[in-house]
Coordinates of C-alpha atoms in Angstrom, one line a residue:
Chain A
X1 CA 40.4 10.7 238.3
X2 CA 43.9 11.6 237.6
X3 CA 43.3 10.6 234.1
X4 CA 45.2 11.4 230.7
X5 CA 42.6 13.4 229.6
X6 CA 43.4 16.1 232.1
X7 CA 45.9 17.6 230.1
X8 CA 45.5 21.6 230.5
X9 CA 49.2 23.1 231.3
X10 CA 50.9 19.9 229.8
X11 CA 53.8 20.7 227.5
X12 CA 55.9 19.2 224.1
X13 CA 52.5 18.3 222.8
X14 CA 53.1 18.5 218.8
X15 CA 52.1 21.6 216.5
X16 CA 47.9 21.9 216.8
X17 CA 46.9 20.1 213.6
X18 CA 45.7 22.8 211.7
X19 CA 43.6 21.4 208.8
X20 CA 42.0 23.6 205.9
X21 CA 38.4 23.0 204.5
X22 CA 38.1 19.7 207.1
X23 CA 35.2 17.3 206.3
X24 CA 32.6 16.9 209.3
X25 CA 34.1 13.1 209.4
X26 CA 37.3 11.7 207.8
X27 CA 35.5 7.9 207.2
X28 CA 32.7 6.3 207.6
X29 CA 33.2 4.7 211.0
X30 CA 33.8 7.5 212.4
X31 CA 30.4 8.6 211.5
X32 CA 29.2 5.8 212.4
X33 CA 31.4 6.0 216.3
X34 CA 29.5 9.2 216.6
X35 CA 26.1 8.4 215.7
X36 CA 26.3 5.3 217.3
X37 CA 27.4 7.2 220.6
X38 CA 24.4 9.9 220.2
X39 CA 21.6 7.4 219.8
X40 CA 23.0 6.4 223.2
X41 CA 23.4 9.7 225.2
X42 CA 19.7 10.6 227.2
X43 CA 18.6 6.9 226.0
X44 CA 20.7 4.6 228.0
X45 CA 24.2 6.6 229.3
X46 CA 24.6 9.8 230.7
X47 CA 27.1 12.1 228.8
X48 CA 29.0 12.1 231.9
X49 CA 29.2 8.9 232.0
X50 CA 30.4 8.2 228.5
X51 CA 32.6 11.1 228.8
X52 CA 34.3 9.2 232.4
X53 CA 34.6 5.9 230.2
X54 CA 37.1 7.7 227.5
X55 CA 38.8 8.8 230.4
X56 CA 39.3 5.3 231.5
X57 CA 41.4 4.1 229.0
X58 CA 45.0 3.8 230.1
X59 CA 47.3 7.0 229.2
X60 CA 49.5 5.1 227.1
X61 CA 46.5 4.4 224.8
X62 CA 44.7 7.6 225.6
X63 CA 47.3 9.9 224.3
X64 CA 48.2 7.6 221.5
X65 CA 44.2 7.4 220.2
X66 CA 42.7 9.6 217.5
X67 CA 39.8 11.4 219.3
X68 CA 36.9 9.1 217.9
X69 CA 39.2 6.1 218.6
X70 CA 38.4 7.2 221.9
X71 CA 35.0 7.8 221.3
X72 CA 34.8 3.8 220.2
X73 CA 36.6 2.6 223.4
X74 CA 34.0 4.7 225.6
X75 CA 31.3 2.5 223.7
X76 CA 32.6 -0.9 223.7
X77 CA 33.3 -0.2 226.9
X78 CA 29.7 1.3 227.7
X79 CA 27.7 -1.6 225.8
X80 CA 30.0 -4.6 227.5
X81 CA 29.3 -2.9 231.0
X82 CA 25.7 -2.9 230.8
X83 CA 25.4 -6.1 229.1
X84 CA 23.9 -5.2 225.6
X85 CA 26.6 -7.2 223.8
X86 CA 29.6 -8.9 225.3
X87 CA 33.2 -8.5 224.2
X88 CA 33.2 -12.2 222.9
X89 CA 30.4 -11.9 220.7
X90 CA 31.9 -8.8 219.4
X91 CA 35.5 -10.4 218.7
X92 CA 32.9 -13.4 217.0
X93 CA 31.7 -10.8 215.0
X94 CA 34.8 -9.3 213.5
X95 CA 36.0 -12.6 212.5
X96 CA 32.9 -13.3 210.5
X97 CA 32.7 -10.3 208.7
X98 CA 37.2 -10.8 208.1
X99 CA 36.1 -14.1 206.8
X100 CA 33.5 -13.0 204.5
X101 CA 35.5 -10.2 202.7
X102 CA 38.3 -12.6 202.0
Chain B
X1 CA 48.2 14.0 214.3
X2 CA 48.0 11.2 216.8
X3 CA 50.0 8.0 215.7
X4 CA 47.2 5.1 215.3
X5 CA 47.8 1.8 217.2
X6 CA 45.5 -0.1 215.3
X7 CA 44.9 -0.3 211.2
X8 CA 42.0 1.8 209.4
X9 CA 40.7 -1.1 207.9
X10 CA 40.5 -3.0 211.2
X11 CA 38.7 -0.3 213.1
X12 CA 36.0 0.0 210.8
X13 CA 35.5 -3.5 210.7
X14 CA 35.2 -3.4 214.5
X15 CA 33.0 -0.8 214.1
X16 CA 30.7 -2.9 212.1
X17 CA 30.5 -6.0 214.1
X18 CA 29.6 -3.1 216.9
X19 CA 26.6 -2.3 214.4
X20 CA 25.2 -4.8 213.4
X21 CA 24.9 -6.3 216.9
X22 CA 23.2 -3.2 218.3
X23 CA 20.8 -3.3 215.0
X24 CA 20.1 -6.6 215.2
X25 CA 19.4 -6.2 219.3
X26 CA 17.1 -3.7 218.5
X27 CA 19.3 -0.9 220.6
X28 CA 20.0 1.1 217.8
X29 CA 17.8 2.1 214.8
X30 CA 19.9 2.4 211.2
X31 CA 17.5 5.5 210.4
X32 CA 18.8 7.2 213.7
X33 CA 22.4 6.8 212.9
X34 CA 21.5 8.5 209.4
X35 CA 19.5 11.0 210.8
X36 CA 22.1 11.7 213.3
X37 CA 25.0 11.6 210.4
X38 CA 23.3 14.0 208.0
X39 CA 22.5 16.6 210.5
X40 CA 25.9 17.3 211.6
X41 CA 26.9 16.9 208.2
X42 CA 24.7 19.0 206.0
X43 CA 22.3 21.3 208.4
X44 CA 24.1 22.0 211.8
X45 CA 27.2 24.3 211.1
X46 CA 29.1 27.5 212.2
X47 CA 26.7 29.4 209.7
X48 CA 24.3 29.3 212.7
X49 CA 26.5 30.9 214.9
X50 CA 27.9 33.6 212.6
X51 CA 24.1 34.3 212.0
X52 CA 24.2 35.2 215.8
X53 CA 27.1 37.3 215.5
X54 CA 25.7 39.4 212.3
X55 CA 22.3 39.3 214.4
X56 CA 24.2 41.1 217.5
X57 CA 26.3 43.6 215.2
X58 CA 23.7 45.4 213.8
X59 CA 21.0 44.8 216.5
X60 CA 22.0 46.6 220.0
X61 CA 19.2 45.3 222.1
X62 CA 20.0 41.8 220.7
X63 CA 23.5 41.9 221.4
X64 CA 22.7 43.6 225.1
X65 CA 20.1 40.4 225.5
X66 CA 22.8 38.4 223.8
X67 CA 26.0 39.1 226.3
X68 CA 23.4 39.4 229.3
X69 CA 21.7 35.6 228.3
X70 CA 23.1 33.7 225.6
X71 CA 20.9 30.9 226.3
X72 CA 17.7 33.2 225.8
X73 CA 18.7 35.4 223.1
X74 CA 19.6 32.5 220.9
X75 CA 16.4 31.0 221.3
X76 CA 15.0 34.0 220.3
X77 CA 16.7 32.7 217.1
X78 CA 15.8 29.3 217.3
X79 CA 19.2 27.9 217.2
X80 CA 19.4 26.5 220.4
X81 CA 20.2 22.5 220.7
X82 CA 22.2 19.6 221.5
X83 CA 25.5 20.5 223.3
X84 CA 24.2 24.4 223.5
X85 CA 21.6 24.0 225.6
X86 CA 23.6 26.0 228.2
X87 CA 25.2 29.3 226.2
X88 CA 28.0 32.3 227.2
X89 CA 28.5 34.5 224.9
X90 CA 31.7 36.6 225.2
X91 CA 32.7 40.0 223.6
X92 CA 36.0 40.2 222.1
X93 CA 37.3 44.6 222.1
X94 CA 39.9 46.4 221.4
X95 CA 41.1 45.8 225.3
X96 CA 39.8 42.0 226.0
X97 CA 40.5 39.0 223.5
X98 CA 38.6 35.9 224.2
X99 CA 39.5 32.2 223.2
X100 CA 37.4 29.2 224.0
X101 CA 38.8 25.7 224.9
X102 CA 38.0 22.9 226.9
X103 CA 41.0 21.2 228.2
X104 CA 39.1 18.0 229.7
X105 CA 37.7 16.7 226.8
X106 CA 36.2 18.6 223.7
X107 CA 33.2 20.3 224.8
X108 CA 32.0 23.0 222.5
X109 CA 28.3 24.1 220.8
X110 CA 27.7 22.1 218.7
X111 CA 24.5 23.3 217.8
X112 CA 25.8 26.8 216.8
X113 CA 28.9 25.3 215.2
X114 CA 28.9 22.0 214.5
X115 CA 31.1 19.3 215.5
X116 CA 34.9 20.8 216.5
X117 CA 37.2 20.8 213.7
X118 CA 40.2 18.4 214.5
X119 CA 42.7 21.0 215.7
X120 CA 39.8 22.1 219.1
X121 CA 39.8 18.3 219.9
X122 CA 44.3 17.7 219.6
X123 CA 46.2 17.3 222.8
X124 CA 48.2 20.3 221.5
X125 CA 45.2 22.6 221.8
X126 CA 43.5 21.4 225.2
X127 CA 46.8 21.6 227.2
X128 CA 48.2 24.5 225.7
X129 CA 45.6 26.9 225.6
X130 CA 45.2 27.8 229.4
X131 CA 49.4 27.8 229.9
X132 CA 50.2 29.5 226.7
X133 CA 47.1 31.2 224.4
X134 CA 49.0 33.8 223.1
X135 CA 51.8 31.0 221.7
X136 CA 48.3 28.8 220.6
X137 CA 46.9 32.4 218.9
X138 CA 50.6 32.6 217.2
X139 CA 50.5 29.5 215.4
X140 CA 46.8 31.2 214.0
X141 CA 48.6 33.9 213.0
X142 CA 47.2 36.0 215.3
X143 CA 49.5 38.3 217.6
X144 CA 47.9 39.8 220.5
X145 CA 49.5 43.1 221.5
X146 CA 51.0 42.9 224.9
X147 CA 48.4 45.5 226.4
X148 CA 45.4 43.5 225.1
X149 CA 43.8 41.1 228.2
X150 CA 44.0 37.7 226.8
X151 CA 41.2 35.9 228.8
X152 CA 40.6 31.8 228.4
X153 CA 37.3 30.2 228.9
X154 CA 37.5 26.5 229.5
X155 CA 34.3 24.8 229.1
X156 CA 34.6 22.3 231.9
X157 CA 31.1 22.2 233.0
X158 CA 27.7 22.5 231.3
X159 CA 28.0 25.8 229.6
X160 CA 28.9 26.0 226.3
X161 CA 30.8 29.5 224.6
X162 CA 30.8 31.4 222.1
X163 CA 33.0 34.8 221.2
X164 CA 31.4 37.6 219.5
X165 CA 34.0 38.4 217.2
X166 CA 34.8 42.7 217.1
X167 CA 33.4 44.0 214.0
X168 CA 35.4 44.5 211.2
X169 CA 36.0 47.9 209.5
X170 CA 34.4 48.7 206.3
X171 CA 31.2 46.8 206.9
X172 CA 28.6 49.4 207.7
X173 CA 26.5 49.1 204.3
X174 CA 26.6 45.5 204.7
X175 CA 23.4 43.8 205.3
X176 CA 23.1 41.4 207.9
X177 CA 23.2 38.1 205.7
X178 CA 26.5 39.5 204.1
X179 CA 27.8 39.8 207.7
X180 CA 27.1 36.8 208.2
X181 CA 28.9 35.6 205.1
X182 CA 32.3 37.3 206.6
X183 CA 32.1 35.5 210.8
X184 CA 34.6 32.4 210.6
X185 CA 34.3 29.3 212.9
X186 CA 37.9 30.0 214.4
X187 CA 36.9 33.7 215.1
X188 CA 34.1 32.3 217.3
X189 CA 36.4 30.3 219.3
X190 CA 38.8 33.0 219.4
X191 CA 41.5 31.9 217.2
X192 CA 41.3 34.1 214.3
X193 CA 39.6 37.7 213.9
X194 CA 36.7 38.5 211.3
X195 CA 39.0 40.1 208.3
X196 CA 37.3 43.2 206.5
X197 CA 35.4 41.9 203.3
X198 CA 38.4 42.1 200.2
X199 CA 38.1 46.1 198.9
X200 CA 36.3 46.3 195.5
X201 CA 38.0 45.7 192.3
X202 CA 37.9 48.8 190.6
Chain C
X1 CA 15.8 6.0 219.7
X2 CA 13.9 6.8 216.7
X3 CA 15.0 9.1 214.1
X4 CA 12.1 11.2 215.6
X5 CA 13.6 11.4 219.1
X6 CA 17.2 12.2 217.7
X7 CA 15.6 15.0 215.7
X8 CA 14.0 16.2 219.0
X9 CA 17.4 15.7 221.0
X10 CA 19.2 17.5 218.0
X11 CA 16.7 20.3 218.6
X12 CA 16.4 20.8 222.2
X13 CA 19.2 19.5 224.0
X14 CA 19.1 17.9 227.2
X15 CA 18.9 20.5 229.9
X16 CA 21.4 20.3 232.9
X17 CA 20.0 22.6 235.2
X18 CA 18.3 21.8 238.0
X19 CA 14.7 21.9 239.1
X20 CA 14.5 23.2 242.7
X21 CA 16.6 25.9 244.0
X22 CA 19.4 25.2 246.7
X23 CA 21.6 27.3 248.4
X24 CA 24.0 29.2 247.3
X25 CA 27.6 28.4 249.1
X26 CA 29.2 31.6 247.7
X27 CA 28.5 35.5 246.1
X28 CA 29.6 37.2 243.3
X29 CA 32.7 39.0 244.5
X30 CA 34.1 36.6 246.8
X31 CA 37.4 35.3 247.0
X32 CA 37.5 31.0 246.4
X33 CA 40.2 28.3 246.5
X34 CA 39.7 25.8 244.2
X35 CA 39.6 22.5 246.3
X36 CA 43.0 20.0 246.5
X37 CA 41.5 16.8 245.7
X38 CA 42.1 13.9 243.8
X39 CA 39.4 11.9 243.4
X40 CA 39.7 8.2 241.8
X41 CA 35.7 8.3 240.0
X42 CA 34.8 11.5 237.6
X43 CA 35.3 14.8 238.4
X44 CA 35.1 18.0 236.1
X45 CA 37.5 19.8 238.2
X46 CA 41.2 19.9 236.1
X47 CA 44.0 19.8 238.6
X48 CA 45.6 22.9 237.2
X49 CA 43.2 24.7 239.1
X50 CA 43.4 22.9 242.4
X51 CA 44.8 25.2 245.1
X52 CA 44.4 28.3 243.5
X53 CA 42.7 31.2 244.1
X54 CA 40.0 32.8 242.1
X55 CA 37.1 35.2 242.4
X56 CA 33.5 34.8 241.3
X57 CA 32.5 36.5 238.7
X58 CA 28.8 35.4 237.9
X59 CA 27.1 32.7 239.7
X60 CA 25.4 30.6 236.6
X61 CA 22.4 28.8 238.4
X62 CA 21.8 25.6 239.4
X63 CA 23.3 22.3 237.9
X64 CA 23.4 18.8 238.3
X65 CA 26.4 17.6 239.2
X66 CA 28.3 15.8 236.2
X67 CA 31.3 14.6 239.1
X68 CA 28.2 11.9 240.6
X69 CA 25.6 11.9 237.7
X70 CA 28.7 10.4 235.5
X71 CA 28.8 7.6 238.3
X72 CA 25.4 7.4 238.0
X73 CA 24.8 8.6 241.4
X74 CA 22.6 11.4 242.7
X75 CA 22.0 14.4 240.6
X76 CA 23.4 16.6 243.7
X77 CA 22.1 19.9 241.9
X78 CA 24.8 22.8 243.0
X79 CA 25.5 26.7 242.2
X80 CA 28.0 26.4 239.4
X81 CA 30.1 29.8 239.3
X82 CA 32.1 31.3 236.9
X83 CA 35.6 31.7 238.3
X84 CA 38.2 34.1 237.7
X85 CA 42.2 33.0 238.0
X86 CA 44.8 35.4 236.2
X87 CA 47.4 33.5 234.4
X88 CA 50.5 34.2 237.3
X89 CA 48.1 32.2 240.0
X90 CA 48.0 29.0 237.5
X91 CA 51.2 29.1 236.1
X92 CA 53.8 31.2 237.8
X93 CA 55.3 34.8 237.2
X94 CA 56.6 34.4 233.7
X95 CA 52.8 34.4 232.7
X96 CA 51.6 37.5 231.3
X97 CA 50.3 39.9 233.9
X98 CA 46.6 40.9 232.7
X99 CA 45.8 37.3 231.4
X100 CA 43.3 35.5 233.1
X101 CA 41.4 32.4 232.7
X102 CA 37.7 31.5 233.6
X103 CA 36.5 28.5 234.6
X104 CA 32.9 27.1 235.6
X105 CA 33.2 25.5 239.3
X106 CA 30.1 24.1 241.4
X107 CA 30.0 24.4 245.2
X108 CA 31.5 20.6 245.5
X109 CA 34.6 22.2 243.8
X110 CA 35.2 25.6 246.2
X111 CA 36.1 26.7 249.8
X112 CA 36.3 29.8 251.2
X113 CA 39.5 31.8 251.6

């Protein structure tokens, strides 16, 4: 797929984010995007497949996405898709656990 | 850095629903994701690959087996794992400098180094290091000399690299765990060079 | 998975090469052009690299093909190649004359010159 991802050769990308003494993770859901994405690979999704579902998102979106942003679109796209959760039971989700921190 | 579309706060909370539905499904175990967690953050690292690298400077036959079958002579060293199951190792020399990217996504051995810092995995990096390395190597600080052979590895496939940094001067009494002590994660991927350890203060 | 089985992933990986032996569409030596295609499913072939000529340099074994095993199609197990292109065939004369770039390509990706 002509994707965003394929990016080799592109230009006017900004200065490479050079950062000193960088943690493994920055917060805790991205540990948690990760780990949730590894217990996944060999068990239910090839890599190539989760790799092709990053790829998927739209460019606009893609190049405007931290890289474990991605990561989390490549699941929730993954788990919908194969029918372990839906999207609406995720959305129910969220608003019960907004609910119950205010 | 990339500009977020969506607040902190409410990815993590997305995150979380995401959780605690998987959990409660029973298609992820909590002890997994914490095994998973604290072995890329405390026991897989680049001290594994610059164990390699001391390994091959002051063992020939290792560093023959090494450059000939990376994926062999590092299970010789049992270091061999997830996303380095597949391994190249690639000799930087006075003549040939070596830099490692994947330009697709953000492949990269993790087993030997640990997860890519954030710089490996920016847009910036992926699309400029195949059209420009030497301007990527310059904002490293590292000027390659016109005559040197600048040669780029993307890792588009199942193979995984590695660059066996050039030895450093003023290193010959040093054993091998002090060697290791002086390899850099960016000197395996190519962006920096292994500096000479600081001369003694007399 | 259990915390035992990502311990044992974490350990050994999950090997891409194929089983069984297939033929090998190319040498070591030979001259290769990247294939012009554009795909719409997965494919691990960048398109700055489409159209251009390269040589082999080492021929890595035998894979399974990421481009239909993402789709979860058949594993398709190819000769993947290392592939030499300097830096003036990707990008044009202003790029520095001894530069070259590598790149690992399976049959699926290469015709003959």
């Amino acid at each position: 797929m002509n994707g965003p991802h394929d990016i080799g050769g592109m230009h006017n990308m900004e200065p490479i984010p050079i950062e000193e003494n960088e943690p493994v993770f920055h917060s805790e859901w991205e540990a948690k995007v990760f780990a949730m994405s590894f217990a996944t690979f060999g068990n239910y999704f090839p890599v190539d497949e989760t790799r092709h579902a990053s790829e998927r998102m739209p460019p606009g979106q893609y190049l405007s996405s931290s890289y474990y942003e991605r990561w989390l679109y490549a699941l929730e796209l993954l788990i919908t898709e194969h029918n372990f959760v839906t999207k609406a039971e995720i959305e129910e989700r969220i608003n019960q656990l907004a609910q119950s921190k205010t | 850095m990339s500009s977020h579309h969506q607040a902190e706060s409410d990815i993590a909370l997305r995150v979380k629903a995401i959780e605690l539905l998987l959990v409660e499904k029973g298609i992820i175990d909590p002890a997994t994701l914490d095994t998973i967690i604290d072995a890329y953050e405390h026991k897989i690292g680049p001290h594994n690959g610059a164990r390699i690298v001391a390994r091959a400077w002051i063992d020939p036959e290792f560093k023959h087996r090494l450059l000939a079958d990376g994926t062999s002579a590092i299970a010789e060293m049992k270091l061999t794992g997830f996303s380095s199951e597949h391994m190249v190792v690639v000799e930087n020399t006075p003549n040939i400098h070596n830099l490692i990217v994947c330009t697709l996504c953000s492949c990269y051995p993790w087993a030997i180094l640990g997860l890519p810092p954030t710089w490996y995995k920016s847009f910036a990096y992926r699309s400029r290091a195949v059209i420009d390395p030497r301007g990527v190597l310059q904002e490293f600080g590292l000027e390659i000399p016109e005559q040197v052979e600048v040669r780029v590895w993307d890792s588009n496939a199942d193979l995984r690299y590695l660059v066996l940094p050039e030895r450093p001067p003023g290193t010959e009494k040093m054993t091998e765990d002090k060697l290791a002590g002086l390899v850099t994660r960016n000197a395996m991927i190519g962006t920096a060079k292994v500096q000479s350890p600081a001369a003694p203060i007399d | 998975m259990t915390a035992a089985q990502a311990e044992e992933l974490l350990r050994n990986g999950l090997s891409c090469r194929a089983e069984n032996d297939t033929f090998a569409q190319f040498q070591v030596g030979d001259c290769v052009r990247a294939r012009v295609m554009h795909p719409q499913t997965y494919t691990r072939l960048p398109r700055y690299v489409r159209g251009k000529v390269g040589i082999i340099v080492k021929d890595r074994g035998v894979y399974v093909f990421p481009d239909t095993v993402g789709q979860r199609l058949d594993t398709k197990p190819q000769h993947v190649y290392s592939v030499q292109f300097a830096a003036q065939e990707l990008w044009g004369t202003n790029a520095p004359a001894n530069d070259t770039l590598f790149i690992d390509l399976f049959d699926d990706h290469l015709e003959a010159v």
